[in-house]
Coordinates of C-alpha atoms (C1' of nucleotides) in Angstrom, one line a residue:
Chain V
X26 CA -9.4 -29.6 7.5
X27 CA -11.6 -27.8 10.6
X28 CA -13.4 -25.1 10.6
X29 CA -10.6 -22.5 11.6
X30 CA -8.5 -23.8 9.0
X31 CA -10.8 -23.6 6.7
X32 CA -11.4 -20.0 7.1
X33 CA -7.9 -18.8 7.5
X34 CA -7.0 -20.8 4.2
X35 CA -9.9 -19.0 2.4
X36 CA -9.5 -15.8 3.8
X37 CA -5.4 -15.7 3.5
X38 CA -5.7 -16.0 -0.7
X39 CA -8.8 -13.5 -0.7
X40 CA -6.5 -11.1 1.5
X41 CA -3.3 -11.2 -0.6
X42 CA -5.7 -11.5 -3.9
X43 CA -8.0 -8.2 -2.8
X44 CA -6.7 -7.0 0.1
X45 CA -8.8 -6.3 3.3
X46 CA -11.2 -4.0 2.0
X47 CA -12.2 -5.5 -1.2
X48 CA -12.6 -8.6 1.0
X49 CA -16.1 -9.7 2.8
X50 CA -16.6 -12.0 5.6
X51 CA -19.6 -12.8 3.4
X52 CA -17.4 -14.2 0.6
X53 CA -14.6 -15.6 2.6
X54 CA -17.7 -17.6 4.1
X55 CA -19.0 -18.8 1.3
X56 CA -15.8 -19.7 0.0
X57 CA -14.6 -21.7 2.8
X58 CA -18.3 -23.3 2.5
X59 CA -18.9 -22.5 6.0
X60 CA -21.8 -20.5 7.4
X61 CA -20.9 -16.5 8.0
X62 CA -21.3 -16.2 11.8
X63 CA -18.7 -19.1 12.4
X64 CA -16.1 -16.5 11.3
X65 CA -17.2 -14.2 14.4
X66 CA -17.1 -17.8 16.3
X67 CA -13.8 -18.5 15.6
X68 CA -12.4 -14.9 15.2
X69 CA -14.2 -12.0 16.7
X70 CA -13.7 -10.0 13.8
X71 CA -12.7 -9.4 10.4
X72 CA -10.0 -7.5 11.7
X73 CA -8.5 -9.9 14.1
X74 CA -8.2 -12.7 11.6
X75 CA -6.5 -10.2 9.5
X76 CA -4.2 -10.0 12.0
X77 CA -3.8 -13.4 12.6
X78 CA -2.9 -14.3 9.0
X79 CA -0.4 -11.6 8.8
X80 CA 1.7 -13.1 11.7
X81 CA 1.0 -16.3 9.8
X82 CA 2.1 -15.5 6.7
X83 CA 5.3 -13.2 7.6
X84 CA 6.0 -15.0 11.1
X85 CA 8.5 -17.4 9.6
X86 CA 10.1 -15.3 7.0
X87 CA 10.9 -12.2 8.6
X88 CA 12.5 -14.8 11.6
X89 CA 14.8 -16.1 9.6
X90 CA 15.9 -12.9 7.6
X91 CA 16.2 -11.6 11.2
X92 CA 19.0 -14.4 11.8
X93 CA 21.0 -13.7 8.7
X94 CA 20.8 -9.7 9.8
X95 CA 22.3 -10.7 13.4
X96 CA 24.7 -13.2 12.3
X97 CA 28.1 -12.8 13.2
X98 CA 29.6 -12.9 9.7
X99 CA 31.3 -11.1 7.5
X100 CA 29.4 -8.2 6.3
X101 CA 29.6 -8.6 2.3
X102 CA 28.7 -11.9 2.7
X103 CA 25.9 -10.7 5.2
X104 CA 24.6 -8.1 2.4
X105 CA 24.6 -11.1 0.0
X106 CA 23.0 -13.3 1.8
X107 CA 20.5 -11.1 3.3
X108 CA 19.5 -9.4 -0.3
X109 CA 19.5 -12.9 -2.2
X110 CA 17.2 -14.6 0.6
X111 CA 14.9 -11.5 0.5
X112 CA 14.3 -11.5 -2.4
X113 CA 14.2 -15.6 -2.7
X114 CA 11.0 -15.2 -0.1
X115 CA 9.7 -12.4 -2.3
X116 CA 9.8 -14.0 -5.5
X117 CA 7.6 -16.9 -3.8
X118 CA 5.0 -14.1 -1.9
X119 CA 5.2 -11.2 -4.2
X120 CA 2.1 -10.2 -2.5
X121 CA 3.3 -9.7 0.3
X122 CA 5.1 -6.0 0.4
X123 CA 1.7 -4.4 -1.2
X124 CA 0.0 -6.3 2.2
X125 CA 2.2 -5.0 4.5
X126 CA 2.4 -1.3 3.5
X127 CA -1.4 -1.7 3.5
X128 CA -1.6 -2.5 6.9
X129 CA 1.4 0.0 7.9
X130 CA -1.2 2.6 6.2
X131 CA -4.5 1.2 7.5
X132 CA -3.4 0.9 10.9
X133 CA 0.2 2.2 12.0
X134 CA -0.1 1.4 15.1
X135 CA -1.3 -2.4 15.3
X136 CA 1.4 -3.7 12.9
X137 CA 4.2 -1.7 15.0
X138 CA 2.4 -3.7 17.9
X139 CA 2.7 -7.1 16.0
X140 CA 5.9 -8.9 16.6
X141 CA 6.3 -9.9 13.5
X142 CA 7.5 -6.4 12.8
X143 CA 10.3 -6.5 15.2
X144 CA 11.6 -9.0 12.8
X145 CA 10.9 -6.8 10.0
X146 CA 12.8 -4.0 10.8
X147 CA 15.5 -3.9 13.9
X148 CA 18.8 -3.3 13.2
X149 CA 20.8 -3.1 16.3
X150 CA 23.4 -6.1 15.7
X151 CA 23.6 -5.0 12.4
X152 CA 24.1 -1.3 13.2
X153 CA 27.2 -2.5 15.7
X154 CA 28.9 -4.0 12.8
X155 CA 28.4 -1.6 10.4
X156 CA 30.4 0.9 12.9
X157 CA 32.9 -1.9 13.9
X158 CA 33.7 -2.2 10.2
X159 CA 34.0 1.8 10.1
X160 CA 36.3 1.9 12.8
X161 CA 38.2 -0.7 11.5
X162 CA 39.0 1.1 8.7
X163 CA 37.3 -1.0 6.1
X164 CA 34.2 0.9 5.0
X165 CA 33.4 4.6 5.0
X166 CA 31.9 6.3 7.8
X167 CA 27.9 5.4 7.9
X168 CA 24.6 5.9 9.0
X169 CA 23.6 2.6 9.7
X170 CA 20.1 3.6 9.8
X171 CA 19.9 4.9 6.6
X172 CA 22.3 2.1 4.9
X173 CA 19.7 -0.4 6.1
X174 CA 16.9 1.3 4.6
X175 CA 18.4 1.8 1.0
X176 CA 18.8 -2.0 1.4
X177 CA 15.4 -2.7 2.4
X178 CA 13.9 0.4 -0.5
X179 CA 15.9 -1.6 -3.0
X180 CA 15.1 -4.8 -2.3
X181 CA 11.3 -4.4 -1.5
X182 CA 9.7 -1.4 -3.6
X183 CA 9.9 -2.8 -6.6
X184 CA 7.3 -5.8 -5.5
X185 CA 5.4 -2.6 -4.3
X186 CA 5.4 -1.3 -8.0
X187 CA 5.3 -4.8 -9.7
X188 CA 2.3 -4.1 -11.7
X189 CA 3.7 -0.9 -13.0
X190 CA 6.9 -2.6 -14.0
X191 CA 5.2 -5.3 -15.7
X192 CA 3.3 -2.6 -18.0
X193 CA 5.8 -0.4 -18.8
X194 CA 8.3 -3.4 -19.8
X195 CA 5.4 -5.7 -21.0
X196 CA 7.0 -8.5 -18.9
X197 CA 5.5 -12.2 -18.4
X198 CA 5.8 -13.2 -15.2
X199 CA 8.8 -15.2 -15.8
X200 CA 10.6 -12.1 -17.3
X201 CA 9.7 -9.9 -14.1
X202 CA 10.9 -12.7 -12.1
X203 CA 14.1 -12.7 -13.6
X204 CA 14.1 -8.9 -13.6
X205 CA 13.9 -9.2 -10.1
X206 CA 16.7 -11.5 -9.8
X207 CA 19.0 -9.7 -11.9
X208 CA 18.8 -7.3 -8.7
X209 CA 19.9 -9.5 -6.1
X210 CA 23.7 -8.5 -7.6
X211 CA 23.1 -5.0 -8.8
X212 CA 21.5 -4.0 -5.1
X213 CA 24.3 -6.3 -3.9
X214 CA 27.3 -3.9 -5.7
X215 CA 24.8 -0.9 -5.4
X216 CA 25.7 -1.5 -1.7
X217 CA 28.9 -2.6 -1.6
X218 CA 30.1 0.3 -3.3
X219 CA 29.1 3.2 -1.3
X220 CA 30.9 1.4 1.5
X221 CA 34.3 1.7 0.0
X222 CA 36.6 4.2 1.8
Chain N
X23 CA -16.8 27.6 -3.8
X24 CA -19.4 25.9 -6.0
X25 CA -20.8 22.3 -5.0
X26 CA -18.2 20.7 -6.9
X27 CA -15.2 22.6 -5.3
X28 CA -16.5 21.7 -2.6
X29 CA -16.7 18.0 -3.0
X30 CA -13.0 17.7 -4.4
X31 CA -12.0 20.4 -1.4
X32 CA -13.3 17.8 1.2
X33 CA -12.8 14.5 -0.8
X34 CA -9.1 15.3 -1.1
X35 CA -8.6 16.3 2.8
X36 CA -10.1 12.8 4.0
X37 CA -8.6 10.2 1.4
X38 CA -5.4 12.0 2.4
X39 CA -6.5 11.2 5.8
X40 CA -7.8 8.0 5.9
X41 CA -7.2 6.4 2.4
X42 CA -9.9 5.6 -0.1
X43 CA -11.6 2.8 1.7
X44 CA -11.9 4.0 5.2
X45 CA -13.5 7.3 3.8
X46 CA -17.5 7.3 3.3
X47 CA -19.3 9.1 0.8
X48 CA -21.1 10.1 3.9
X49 CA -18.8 11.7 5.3
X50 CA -17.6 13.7 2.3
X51 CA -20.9 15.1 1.7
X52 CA -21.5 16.0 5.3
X53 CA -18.1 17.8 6.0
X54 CA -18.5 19.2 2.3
X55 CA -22.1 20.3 3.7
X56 CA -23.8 19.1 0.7
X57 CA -26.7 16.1 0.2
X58 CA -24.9 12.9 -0.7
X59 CA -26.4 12.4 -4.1
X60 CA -24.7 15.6 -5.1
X61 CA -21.3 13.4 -5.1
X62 CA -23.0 11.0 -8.0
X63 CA -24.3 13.6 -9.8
X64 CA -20.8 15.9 -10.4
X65 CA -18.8 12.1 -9.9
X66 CA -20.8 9.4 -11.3
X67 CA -19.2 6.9 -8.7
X68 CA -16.3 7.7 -5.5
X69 CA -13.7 5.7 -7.8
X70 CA -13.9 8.5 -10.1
X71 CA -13.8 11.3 -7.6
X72 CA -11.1 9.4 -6.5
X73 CA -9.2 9.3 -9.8
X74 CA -9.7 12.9 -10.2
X75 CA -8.3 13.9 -7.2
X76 CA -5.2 12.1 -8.2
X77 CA -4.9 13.8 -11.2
X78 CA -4.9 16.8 -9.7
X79 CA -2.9 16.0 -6.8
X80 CA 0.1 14.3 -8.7
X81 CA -0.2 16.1 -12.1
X82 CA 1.7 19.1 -12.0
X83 CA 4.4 17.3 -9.4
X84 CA 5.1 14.2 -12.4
X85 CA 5.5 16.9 -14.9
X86 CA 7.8 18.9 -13.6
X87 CA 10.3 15.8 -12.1
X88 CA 9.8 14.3 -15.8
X89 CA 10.9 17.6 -17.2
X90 CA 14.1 17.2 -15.2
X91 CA 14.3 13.6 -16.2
X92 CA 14.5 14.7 -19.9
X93 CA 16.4 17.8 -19.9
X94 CA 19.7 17.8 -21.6
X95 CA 22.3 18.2 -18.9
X96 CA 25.3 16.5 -17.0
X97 CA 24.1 12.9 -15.7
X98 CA 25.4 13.9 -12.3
X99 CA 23.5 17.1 -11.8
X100 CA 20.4 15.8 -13.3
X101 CA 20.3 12.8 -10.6
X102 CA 21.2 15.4 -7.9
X103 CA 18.4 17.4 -9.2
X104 CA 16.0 14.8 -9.5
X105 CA 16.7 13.1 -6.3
X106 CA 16.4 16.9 -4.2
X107 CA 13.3 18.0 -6.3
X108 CA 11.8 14.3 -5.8
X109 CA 12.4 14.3 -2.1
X110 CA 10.6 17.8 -1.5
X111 CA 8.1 17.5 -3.4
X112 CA 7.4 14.1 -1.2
X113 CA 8.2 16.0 2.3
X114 CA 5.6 18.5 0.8
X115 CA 3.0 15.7 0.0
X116 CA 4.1 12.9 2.7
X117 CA 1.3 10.7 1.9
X118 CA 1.4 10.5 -2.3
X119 CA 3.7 7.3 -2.3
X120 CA 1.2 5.7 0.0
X121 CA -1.6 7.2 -1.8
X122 CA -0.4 6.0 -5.4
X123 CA 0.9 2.4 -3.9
X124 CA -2.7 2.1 -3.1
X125 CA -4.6 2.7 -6.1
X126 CA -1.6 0.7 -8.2
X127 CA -2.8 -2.7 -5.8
X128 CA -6.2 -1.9 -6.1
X129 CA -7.1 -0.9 -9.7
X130 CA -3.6 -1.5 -11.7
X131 CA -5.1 -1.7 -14.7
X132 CA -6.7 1.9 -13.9
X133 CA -3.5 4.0 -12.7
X134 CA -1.8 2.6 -15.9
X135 CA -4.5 4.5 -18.2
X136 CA -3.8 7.7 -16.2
X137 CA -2.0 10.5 -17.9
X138 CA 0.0 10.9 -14.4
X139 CA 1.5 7.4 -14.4
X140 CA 3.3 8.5 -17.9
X141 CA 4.8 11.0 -16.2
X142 CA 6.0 9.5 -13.2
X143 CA 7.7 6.1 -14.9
X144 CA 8.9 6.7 -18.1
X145 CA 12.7 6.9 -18.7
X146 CA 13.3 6.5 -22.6
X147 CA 15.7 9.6 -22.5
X148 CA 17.4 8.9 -19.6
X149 CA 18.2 5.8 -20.5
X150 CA 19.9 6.9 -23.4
X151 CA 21.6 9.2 -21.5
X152 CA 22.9 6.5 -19.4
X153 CA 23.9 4.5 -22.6
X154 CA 25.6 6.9 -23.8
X155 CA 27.7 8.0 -20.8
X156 CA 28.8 4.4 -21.1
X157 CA 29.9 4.5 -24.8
X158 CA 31.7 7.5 -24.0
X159 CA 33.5 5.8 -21.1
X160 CA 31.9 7.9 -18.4
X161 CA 30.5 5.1 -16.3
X162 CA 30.2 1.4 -16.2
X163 CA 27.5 -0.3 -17.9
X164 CA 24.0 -0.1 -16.2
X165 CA 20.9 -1.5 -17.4
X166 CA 19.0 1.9 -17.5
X167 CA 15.4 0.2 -16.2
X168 CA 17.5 -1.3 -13.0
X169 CA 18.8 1.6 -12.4
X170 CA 15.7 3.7 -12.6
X171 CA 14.1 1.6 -10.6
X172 CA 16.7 1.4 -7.6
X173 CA 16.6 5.4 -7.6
X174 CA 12.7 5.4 -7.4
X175 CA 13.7 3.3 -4.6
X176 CA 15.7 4.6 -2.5
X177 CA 13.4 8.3 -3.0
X178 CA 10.2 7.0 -2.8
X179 CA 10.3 3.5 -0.1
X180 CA 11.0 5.4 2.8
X181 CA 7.4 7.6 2.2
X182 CA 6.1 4.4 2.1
X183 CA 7.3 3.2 5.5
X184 CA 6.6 6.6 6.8
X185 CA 5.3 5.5 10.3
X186 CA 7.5 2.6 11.0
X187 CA 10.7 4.7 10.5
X188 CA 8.8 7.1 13.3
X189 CA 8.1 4.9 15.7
X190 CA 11.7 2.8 15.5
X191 CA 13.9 5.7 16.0
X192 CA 11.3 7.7 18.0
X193 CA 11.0 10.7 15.5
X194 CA 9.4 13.5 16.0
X195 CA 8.0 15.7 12.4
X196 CA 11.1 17.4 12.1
X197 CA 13.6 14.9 12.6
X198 CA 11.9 12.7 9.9
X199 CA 11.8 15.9 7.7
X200 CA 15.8 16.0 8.7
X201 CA 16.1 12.4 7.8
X202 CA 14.4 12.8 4.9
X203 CA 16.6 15.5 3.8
X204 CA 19.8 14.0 4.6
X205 CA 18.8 11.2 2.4
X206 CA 19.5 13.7 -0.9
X207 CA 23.1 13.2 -0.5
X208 CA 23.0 9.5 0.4
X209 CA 20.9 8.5 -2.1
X210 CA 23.3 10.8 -4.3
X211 CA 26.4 9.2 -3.3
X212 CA 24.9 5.7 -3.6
X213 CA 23.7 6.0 -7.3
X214 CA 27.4 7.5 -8.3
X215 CA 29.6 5.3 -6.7
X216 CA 27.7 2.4 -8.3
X217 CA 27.9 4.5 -12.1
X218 CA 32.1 4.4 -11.6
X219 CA 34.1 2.6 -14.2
Chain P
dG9 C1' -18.6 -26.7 21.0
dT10 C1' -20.6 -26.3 16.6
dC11 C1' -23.7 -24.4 13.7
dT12 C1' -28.2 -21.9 11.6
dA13 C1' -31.1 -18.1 11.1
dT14 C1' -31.9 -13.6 11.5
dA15 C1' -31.5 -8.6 12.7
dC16 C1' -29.1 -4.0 13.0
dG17 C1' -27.1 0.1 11.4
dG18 C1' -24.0 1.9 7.8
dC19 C1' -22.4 1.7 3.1
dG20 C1' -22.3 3.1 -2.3
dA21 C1' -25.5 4.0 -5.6
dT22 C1' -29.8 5.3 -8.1
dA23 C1' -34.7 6.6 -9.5
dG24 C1' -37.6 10.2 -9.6
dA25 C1' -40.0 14.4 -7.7
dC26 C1' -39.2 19.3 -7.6
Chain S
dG12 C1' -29.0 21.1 -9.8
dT13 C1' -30.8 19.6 -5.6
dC14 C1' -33.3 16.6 -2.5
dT15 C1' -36.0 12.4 -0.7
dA16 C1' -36.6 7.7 -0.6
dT17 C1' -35.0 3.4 -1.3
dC18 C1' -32.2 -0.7 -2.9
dG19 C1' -28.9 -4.4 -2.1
dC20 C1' -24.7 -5.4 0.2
dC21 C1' -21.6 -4.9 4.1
dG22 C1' -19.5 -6.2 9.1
dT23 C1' -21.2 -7.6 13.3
dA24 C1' -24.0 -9.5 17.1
dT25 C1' -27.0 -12.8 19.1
dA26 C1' -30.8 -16.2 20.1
dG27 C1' -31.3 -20.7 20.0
dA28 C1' -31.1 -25.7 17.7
dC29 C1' -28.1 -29.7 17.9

DNA sequence: GTCTATACGGCGATAGAC
DNA sequence: GTCTATCGCCGTATAGAC
């Protein structure tokens, strides 16, 4: 492992443990057992490795949810799919939401410039199908901006609120886990039946 | 004002602002025009000005949506109430769900000990309610916490993703406030049509 | 290119004089 | 209650050795 690896690897699980803030350069040095002005070497700030292990970390993820939304398939099977593998990629990075809406907060404007949120959140295809099925006759008449985001609010805030759920419940991890996957079908029918006519 | 008004008076305006981390105890004190040791004397540290502003910001707001969540009426009316009361009191206070995300990620163990956090996630009685409804043949059978939890969704995500919802549709104030709003009836219809038999 | 050493101004917090 | 002085840590920048 170099240098830069061994920064980013060190700095990605102090990020999603502490979050930026919480985080120094001074201890993502001294974990990575490399000496502190290497990381303004490598990266010119703390801010712009940030940044780089964001796309790192959501890059691939949010890609491939991004296929499933613009998929030319059926659209039950499309909610399915697109809830269960959300929350599959969740499950494994619970961290993850929390990270994001921290960055969204921090600093609106760079993650709306990343790319990886244009991944995250563009609904066009989606949106056409949604009206195709509409004027089709098969679902109810609607707005496919708001349907998307009670799909997203559903699938991602509880991660948001995981610690609270784990207290009030007094759930292991295992049992929140399963919680959480209980939901892929009751966000799944949740859905589903608003649609109907 | 006295010094310590004026401390919470300031404090509150900037962590609104800029969030906990990003605001200085410097800057408090100077905008509050008072000497910066003044904040540890009336706050032994800025966590617990911090935790006392959120006491007073969310206090009165949990109670009265808790109220609503316990009172004895029709399970419809009480999730249109909750979901309309919920959603202004958020348009009122845009920045809360960030706000409380925030502290949840940073200091879990902290928000849990808050007074507020009883108020804002606890559901014993609704949960009977819903129980109950079933037994009487009103609705299908729910598990209450799922169903809590996707309602505090669909309310409270969309606060969280405040800016990004902005910037995709190109929203100005108002028309978020509009979307917002229109979301009552959406998130109504949503929860009901999932509660059929 | 890779790395060490060191310095700068700003931070949260505190001891102690008044 | 209020203020001054100061402490140890922070992110960042840079001079210079290899």
């Amino acid at each position: 492992m170099n240098t830069q690896e061994k920064i980013i690897e060190s700095a990605t699980v102090l990020f999603l443990e502490k979050g930026f803030d919480r985080t120094s350069v001074r201890e993502i040095a001294s974990k990575a057992n490399i000496n502190i002005s290497l990381m303004n070497y490598y990266f010119r700030s703390k801010e712009i490795l940030f940044e780089t292990i964001i796309d790192l970390l959501i890059g691939k993820a949010a890609a491939s949810l991004k296929d499933i939304l613009d998929a030319e398939i059926d659209l039950n099977e499309k909610i399915s799919q697109y809830t269960g593998k959300y929350i599959d990629m969740l499950i494994r990075n619970p961290l993850l939401v929390s990270f994001v809406l921290a960055v969204l907060n921090r600093n609106p404007e760079k993650l709306i410039k990343l790319k990886v949120t244009d991944n995250l959140y563009t609904t066009k295809k989606f949106s056409q199908q949604l009206n195709n099925e509409y004027l089709k006759g098969n679902i109810k008449k609607v707005d496919p901006e708001q349907f998307y985001l009670n799909m997203l609010s559903l699938i991602s805030f509880p991660f948001a609120m995981k610690h609270l759920i784990i207290e009030k419940n007094q759930f292991s991890q295992e049992e929140f886990d399963r919680f959480i996957t209980e939901r892929k079908e009751i966000i799944y029918n949740t859905l589903i039946s608003y649609l109907k006519p």
